mmCIF file of C-alpha atoms and ligand atoms in Angstrom:
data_model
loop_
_atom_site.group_PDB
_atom_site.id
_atom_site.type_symbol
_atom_site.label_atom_id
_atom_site.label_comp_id
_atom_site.label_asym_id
_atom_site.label_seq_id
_atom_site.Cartn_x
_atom_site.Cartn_y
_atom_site.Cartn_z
ATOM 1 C CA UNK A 1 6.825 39.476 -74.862
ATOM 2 C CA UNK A 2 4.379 38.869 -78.023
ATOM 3 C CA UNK A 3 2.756 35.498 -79.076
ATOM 4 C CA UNK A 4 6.189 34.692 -81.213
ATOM 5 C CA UNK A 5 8.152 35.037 -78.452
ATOM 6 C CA UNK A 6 7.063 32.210 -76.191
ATOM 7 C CA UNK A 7 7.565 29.201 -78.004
ATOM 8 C CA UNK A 8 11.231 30.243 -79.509
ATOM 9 C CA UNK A 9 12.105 31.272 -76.114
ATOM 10 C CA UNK A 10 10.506 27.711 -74.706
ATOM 11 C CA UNK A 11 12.824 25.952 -76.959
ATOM 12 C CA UNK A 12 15.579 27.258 -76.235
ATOM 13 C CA UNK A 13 14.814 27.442 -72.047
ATOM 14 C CA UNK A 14 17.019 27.308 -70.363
ATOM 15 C CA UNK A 15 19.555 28.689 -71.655
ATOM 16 C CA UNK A 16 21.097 30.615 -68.594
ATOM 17 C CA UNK A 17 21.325 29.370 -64.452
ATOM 18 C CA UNK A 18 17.679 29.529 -62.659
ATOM 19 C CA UNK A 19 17.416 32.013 -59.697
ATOM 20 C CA UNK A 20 14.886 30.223 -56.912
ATOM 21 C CA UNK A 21 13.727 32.928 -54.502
ATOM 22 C CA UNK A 22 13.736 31.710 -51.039
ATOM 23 C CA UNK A 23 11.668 34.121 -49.061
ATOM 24 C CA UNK A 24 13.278 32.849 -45.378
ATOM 25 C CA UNK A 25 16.983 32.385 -44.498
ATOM 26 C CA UNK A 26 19.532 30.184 -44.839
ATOM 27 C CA UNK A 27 18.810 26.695 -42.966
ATOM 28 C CA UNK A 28 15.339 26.478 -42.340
ATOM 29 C CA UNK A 29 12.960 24.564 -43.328
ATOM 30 C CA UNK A 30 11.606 26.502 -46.950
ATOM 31 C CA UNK A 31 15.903 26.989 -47.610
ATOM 32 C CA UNK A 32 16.480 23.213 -47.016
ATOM 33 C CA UNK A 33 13.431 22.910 -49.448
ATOM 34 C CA UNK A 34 14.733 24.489 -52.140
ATOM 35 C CA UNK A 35 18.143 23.378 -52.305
ATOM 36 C CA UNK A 36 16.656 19.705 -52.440
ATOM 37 C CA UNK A 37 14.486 20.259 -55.313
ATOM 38 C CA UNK A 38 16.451 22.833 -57.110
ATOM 39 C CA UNK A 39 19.623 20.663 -57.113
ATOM 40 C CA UNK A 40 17.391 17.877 -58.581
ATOM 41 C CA UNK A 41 15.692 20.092 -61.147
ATOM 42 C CA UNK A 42 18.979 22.034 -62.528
ATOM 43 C CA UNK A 43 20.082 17.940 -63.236
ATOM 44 C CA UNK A 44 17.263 17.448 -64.942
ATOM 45 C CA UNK A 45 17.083 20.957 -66.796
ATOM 46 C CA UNK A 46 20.719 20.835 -67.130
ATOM 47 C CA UNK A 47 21.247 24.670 -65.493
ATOM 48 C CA UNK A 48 21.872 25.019 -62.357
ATOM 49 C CA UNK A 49 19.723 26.625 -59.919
ATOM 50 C CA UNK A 50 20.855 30.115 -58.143
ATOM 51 C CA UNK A 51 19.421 29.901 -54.192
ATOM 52 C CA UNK A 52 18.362 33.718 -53.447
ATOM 53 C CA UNK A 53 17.312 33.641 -49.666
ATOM 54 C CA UNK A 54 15.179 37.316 -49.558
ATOM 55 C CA UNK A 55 13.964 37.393 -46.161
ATOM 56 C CA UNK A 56 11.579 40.342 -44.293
ATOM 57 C CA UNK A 57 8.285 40.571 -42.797
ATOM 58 C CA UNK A 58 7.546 36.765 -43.040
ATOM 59 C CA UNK A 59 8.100 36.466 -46.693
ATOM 60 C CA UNK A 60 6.413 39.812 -48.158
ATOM 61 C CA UNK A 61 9.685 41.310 -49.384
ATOM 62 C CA UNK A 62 10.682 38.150 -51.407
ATOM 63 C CA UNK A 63 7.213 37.305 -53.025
ATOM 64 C CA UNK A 64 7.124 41.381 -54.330
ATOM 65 C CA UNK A 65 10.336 40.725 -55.895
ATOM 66 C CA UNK A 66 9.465 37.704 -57.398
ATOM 67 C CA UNK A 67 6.116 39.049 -58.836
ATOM 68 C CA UNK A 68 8.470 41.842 -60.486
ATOM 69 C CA UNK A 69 10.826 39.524 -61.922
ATOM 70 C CA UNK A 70 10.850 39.167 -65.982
ATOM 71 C CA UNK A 71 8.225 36.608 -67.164
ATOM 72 C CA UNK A 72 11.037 34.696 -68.939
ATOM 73 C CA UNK A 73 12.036 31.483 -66.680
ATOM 74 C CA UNK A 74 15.097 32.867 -65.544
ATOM 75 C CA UNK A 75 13.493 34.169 -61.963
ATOM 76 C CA UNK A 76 11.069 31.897 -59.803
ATOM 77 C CA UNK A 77 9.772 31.234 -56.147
ATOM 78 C CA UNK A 78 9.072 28.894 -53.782
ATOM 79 C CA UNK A 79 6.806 28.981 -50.993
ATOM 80 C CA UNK A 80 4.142 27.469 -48.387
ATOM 81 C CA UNK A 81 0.713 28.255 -47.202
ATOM 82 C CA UNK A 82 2.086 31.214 -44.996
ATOM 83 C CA UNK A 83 4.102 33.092 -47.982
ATOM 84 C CA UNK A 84 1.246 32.129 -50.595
ATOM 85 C CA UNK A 85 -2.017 32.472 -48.961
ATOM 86 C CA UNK A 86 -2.252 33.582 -45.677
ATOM 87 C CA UNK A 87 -0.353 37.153 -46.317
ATOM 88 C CA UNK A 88 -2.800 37.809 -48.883
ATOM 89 C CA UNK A 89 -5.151 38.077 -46.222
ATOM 90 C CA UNK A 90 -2.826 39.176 -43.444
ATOM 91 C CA UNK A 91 -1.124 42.245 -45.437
ATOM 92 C CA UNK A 92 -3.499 44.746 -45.920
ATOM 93 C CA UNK A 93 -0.560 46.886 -48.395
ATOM 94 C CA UNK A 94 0.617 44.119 -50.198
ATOM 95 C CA UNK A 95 1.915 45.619 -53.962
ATOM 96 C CA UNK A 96 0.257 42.100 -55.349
ATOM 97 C CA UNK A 97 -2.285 39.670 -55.736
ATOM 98 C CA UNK A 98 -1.170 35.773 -55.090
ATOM 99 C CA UNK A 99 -4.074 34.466 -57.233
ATOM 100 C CA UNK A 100 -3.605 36.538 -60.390
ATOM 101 C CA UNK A 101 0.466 38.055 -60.206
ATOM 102 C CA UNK A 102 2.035 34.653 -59.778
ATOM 103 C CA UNK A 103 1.601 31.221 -62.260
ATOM 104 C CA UNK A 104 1.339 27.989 -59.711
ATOM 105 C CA UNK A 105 4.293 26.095 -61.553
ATOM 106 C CA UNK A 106 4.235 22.783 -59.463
ATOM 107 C CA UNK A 107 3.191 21.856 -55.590
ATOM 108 C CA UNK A 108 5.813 20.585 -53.666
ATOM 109 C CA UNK A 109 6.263 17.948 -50.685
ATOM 110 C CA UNK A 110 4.215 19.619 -47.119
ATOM 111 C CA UNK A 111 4.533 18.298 -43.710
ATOM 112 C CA UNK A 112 3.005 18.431 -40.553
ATOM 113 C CA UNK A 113 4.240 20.725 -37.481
ATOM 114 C CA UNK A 114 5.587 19.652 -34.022
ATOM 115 C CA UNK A 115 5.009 21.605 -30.872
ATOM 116 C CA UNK A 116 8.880 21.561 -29.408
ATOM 117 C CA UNK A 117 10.809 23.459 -26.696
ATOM 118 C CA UNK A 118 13.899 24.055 -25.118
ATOM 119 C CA UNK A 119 15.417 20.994 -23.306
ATOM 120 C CA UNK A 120 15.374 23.801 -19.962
ATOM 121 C CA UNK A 121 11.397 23.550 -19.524
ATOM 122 C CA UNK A 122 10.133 21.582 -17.328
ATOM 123 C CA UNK A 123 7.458 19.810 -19.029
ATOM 124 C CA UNK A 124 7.332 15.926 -20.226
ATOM 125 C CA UNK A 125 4.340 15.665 -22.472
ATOM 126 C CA UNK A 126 1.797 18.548 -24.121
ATOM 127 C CA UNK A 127 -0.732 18.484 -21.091
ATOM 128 C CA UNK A 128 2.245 19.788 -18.611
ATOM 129 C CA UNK A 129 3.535 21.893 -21.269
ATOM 130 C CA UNK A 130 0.132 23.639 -21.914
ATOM 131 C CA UNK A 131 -0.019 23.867 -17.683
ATOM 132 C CA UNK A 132 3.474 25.488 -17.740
ATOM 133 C CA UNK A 133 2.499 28.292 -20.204
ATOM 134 C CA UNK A 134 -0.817 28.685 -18.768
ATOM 135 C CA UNK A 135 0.970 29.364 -15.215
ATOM 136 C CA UNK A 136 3.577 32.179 -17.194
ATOM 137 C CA UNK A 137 1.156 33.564 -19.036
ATOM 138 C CA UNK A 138 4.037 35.895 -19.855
ATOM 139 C CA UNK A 139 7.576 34.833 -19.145
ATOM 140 C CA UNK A 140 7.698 32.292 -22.352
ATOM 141 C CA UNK A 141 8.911 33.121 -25.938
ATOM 142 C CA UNK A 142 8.067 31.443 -28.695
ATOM 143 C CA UNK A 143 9.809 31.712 -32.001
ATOM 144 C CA UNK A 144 8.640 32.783 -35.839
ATOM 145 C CA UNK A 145 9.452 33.651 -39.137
ATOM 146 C CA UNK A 146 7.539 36.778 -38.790
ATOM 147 C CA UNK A 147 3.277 37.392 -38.786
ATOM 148 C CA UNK A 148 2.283 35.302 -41.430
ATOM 149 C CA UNK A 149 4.741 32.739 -41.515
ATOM 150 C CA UNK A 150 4.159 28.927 -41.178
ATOM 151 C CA UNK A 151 5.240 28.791 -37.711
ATOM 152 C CA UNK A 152 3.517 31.867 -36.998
ATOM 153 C CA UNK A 153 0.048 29.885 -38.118
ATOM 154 C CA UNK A 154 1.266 26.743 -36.160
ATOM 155 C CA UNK A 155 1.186 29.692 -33.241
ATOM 156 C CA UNK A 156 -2.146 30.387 -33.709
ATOM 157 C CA UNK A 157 -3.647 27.276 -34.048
ATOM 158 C CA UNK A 158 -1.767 25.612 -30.892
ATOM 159 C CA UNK A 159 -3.328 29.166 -29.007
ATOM 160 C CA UNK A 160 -6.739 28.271 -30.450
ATOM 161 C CA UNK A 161 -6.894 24.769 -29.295
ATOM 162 C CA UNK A 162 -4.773 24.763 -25.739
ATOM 163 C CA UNK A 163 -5.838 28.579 -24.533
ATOM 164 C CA UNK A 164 -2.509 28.916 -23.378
ATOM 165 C CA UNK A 165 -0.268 31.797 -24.951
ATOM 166 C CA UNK A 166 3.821 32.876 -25.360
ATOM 167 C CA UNK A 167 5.393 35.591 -26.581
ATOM 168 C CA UNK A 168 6.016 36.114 -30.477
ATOM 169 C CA UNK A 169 9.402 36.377 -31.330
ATOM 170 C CA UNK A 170 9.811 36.327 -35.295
ATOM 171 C CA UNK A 171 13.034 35.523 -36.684
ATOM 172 C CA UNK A 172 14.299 35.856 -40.582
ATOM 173 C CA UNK A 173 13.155 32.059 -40.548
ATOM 174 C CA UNK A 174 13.351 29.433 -38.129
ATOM 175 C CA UNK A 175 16.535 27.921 -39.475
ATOM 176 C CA UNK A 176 18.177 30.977 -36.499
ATOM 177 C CA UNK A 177 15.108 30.617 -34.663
ATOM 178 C CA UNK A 178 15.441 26.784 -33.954
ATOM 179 C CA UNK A 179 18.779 27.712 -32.975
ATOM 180 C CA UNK A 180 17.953 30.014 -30.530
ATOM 181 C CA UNK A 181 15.278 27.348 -28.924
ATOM 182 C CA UNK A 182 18.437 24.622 -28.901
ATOM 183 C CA UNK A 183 20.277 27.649 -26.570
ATOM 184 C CA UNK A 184 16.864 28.573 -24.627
ATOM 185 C CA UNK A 185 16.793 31.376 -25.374
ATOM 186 C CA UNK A 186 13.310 31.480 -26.861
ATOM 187 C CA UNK A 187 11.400 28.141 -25.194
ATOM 188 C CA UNK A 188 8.754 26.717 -27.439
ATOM 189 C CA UNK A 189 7.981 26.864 -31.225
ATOM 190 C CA UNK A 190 5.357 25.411 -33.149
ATOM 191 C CA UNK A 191 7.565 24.088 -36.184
ATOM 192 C CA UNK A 192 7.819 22.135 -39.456
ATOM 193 C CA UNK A 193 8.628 18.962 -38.846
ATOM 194 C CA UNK A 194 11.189 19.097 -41.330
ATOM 195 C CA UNK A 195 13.305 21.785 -39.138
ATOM 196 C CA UNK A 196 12.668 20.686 -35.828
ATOM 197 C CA UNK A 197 12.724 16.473 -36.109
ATOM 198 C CA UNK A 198 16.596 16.535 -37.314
ATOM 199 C CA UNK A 199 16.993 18.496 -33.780
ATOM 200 C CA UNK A 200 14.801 15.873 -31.988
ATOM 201 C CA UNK A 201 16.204 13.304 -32.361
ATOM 202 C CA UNK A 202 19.613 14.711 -31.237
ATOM 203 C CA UNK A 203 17.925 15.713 -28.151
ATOM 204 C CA UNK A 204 18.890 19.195 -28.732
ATOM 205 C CA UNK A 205 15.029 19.801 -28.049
ATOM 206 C CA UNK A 206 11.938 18.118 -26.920
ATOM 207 C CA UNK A 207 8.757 17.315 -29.408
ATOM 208 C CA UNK A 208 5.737 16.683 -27.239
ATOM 209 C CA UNK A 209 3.321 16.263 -30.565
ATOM 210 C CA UNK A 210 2.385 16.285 -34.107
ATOM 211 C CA UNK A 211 0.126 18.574 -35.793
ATOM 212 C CA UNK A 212 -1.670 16.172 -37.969
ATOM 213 C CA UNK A 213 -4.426 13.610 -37.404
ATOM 214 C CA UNK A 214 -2.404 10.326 -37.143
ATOM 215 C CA UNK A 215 1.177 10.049 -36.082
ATOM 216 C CA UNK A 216 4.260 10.781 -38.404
ATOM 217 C CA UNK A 217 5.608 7.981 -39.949
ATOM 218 C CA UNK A 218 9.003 9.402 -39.470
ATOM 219 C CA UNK A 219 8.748 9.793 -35.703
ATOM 220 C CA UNK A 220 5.968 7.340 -34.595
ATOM 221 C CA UNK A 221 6.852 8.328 -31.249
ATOM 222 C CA UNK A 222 5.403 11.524 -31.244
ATOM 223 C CA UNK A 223 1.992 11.568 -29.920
ATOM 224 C CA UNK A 224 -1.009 13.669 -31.935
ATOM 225 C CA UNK A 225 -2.090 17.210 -30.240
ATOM 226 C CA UNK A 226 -5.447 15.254 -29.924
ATOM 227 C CA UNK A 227 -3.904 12.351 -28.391
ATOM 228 C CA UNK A 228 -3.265 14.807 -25.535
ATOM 229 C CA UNK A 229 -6.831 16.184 -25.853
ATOM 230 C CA UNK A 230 -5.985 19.255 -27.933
ATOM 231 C CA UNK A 231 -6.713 18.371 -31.625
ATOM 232 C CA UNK A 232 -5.057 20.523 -34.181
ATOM 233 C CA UNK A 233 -3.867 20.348 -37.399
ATOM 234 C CA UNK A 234 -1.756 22.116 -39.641
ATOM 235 C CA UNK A 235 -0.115 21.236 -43.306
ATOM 236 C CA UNK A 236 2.447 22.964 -44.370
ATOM 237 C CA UNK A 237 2.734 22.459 -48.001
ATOM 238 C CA UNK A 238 4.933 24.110 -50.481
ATOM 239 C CA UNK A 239 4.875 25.078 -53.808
ATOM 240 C CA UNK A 240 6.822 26.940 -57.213
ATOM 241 C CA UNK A 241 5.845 30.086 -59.031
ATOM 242 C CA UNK A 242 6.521 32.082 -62.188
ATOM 243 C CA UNK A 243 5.647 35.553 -62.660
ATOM 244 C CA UNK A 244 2.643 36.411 -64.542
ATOM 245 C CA UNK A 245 3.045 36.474 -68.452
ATOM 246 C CA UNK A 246 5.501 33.529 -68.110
ATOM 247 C CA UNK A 247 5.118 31.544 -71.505
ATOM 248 C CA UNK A 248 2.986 28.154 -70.653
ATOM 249 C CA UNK A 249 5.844 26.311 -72.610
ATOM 250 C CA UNK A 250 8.055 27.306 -69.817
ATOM 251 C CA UNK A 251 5.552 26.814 -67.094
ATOM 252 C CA UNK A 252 5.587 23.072 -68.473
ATOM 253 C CA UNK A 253 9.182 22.319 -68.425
ATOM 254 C CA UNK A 254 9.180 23.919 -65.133
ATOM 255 C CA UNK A 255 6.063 21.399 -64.039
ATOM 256 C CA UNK A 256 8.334 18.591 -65.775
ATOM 257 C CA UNK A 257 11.605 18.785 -63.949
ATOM 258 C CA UNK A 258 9.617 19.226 -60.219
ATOM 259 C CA UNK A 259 7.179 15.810 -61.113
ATOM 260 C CA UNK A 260 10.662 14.310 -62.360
ATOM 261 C CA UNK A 261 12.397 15.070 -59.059
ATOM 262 C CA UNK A 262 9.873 13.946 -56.757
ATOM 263 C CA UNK A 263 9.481 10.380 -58.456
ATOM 264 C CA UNK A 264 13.192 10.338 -57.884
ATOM 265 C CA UNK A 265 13.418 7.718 -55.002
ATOM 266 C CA UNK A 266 16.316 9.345 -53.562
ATOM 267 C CA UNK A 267 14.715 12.924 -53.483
ATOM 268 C CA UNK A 268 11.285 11.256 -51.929
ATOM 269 C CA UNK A 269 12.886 9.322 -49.230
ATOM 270 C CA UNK A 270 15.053 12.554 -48.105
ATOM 271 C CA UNK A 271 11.812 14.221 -48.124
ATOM 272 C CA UNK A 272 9.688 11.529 -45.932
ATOM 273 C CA UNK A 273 12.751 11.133 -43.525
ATOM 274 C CA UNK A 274 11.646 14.524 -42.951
ATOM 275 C CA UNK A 275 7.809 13.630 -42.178
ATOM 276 C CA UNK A 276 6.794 15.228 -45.223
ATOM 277 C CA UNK A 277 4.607 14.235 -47.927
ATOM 278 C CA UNK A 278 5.295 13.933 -51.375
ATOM 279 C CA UNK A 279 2.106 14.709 -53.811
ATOM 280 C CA UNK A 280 1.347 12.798 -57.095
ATOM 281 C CA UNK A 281 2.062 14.360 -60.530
ATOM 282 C CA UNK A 282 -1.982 15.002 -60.782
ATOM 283 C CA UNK A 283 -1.351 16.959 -57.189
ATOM 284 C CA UNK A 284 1.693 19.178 -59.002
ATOM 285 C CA UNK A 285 0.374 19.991 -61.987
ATOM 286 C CA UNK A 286 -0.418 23.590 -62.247
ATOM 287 C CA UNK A 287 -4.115 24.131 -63.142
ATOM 288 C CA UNK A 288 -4.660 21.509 -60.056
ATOM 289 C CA UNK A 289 -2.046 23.237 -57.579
ATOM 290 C CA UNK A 290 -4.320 26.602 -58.924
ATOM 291 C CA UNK A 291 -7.466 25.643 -57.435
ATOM 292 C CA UNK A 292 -5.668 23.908 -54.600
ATOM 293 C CA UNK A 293 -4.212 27.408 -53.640
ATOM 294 C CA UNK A 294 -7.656 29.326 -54.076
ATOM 295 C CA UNK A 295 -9.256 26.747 -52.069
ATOM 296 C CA UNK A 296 -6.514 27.127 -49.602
ATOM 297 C CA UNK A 297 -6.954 30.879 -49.774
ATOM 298 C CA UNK A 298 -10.961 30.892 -49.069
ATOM 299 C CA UNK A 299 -10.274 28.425 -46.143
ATOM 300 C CA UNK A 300 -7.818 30.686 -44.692
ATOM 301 C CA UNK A 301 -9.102 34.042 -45.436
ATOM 302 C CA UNK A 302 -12.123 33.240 -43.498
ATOM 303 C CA UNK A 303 -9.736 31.689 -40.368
ATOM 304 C CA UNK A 304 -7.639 34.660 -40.375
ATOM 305 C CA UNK A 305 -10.556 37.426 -40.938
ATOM 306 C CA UNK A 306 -12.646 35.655 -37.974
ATOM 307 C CA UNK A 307 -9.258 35.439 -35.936
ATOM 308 C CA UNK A 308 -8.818 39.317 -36.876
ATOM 309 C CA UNK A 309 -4.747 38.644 -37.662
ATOM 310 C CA UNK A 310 -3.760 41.676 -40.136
ATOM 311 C CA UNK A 311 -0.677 43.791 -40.584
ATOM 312 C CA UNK A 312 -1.848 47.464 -41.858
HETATM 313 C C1 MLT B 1 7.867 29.495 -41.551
HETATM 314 O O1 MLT B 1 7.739 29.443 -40.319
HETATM 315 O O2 MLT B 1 7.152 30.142 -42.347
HETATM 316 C C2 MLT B 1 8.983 28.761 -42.174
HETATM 317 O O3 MLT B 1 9.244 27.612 -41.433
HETATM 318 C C3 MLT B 1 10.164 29.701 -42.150
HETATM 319 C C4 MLT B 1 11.366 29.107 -42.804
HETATM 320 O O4 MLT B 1 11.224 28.324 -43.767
HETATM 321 O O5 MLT B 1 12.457 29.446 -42.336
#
């Protein structure tokens, strides 16, 4: 809209319910995400916020749509290093850019991953684990949220440091692919610790190690991969976006209502429970979650080109 339009339209946003597009499925980790936050924020904007879970080819579908969406407010995303960096390397025919379509509106909690598998294999820490893939090279699945996705790049990393391999199976997210690992029927995943620790520690499935370079302070029990002697680690973090051409004024009170929900102590401990970490306000504001994401998207275009992982 013109110049006049943005701050009349600021004053009076919102005016309407918020639609959050979730570019997974219902119950996984980036879902559970999103209802958190956007049940805090429509308190604090006073509209409530309208979960749209668009799912396909690892988030892709859901980011196009979102890119599309009127510049008003009224239609934003969420999404993690998978969704908002590493596809823009990964998709050769994606219809946008991730550093100029979207407007970073505020970075969100991210959290660590957890190597896990079925209760069924026969494996009681990461060294037998990586011994038990390496001797069935290819009789073990492994669950994803499609090439590109968060848990696909946990994949990678744990094949990068172990050697050993399973097969990719991606799911819409791994809400149903977590599920599928409770009923081995896929056997390991390398998973946000937010979907997989709540599973844990009802000994619906086995963690054998944490993704990050010290322990999680929400399951100290859980060695490090390099405690085991394979050191990896992946952050998942998260963020919100508006499409370009969204009016700063809105951008703020967007940036407003996400820095007021994560200094809401209820909101940060749900979040930590969850092994995740909350950033500061300076962390979420948008020109800083900007250059977070470019830097992010340098580190991981090079990883990715080296690592030759595309989609035509
Ligand atoms: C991912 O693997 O990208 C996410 O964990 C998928 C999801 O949030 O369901």
């Amino acid at each position: 809209g013109s110049a006049l339009a943005g701050p009349a339209l600021a004053e009076t946003y919102p005016s309407r319910p918020i639609t959050l597009v979730v570019p997974f499925a219902a119950g996984g980790p980036t879902d559970l995400m999103a209802r958190i936050i956007g049940e805090r924020m429509g308190k604090e904007l006073g509209q409530q916020f309208i979960i749209d879970n668009t799912t396909g080819a690892a988030g892709t579908i859901a980011v196009g749509k979102a890119v599309r969406a009127a510049p008003d407010g009224y239609t934003i995303s969420i999404g993690h290093l998978g969704t908002h960096v590493a596809n823009g390397t990964i998709y050769k025919n994606l219809s946008y850019d991730l550093l100029t379509d979207l407007l970073p509106i505020a970075r969100l909690p991210s959290n660590p991953m957890l190597v896990v598998s079925a209760n069924a294999v026969p494996a009681q820490n990461l060294k037998e684990l990586v011994d038990y893939l390496k001797a069935n090279p290819d009789k073990v699945s492994g669950g994803t949220a499609g090439i590109g996705s968060a848990s696909h790049l946990g994949a990678l990393a744990f094949f990068a440091a172990t050697g050993a391999r399973y097969q990719l199976v991606p799911y819409r997210g791994t809400g149903p692919a977590v599920q599928d690992l409770i009923a081995n029927q896929i056997q390991v995943m390398v998973d946000q610790s937010s979907n997989s620790l709540p599973h844990v520690r009802a000994g619906k499935i086995r963690a054998y190690a944490v993704t990050a370079k010290d322990r999680s302070a929400a399951a100290p029990e859980i060695p490090t991969a390099a405690e085991a002697g394979y050191p990896m680690e992946v952050a998942i973090w998260h963020g919100l976006w508006a499409p370009k051409g969204t009016p700063a004024a809105i951008v703020e009170k967007l940036n407003a209502a996400a820095v007021a929900t994560l200094q809401d102590p209820a909101i940060r401990s749900r979040m930590e429970d969850l092994g995740q970490d909350v950033p500061t306000p300076t962390e979420m504001a948008p020109a800083a979650f900007a250059a977070f994401q470019r830097a992010e998207y340098a580190k991981w275009q090079k990883i990715l080109s080296d690592a030759n992982v595309k989609v035509e």
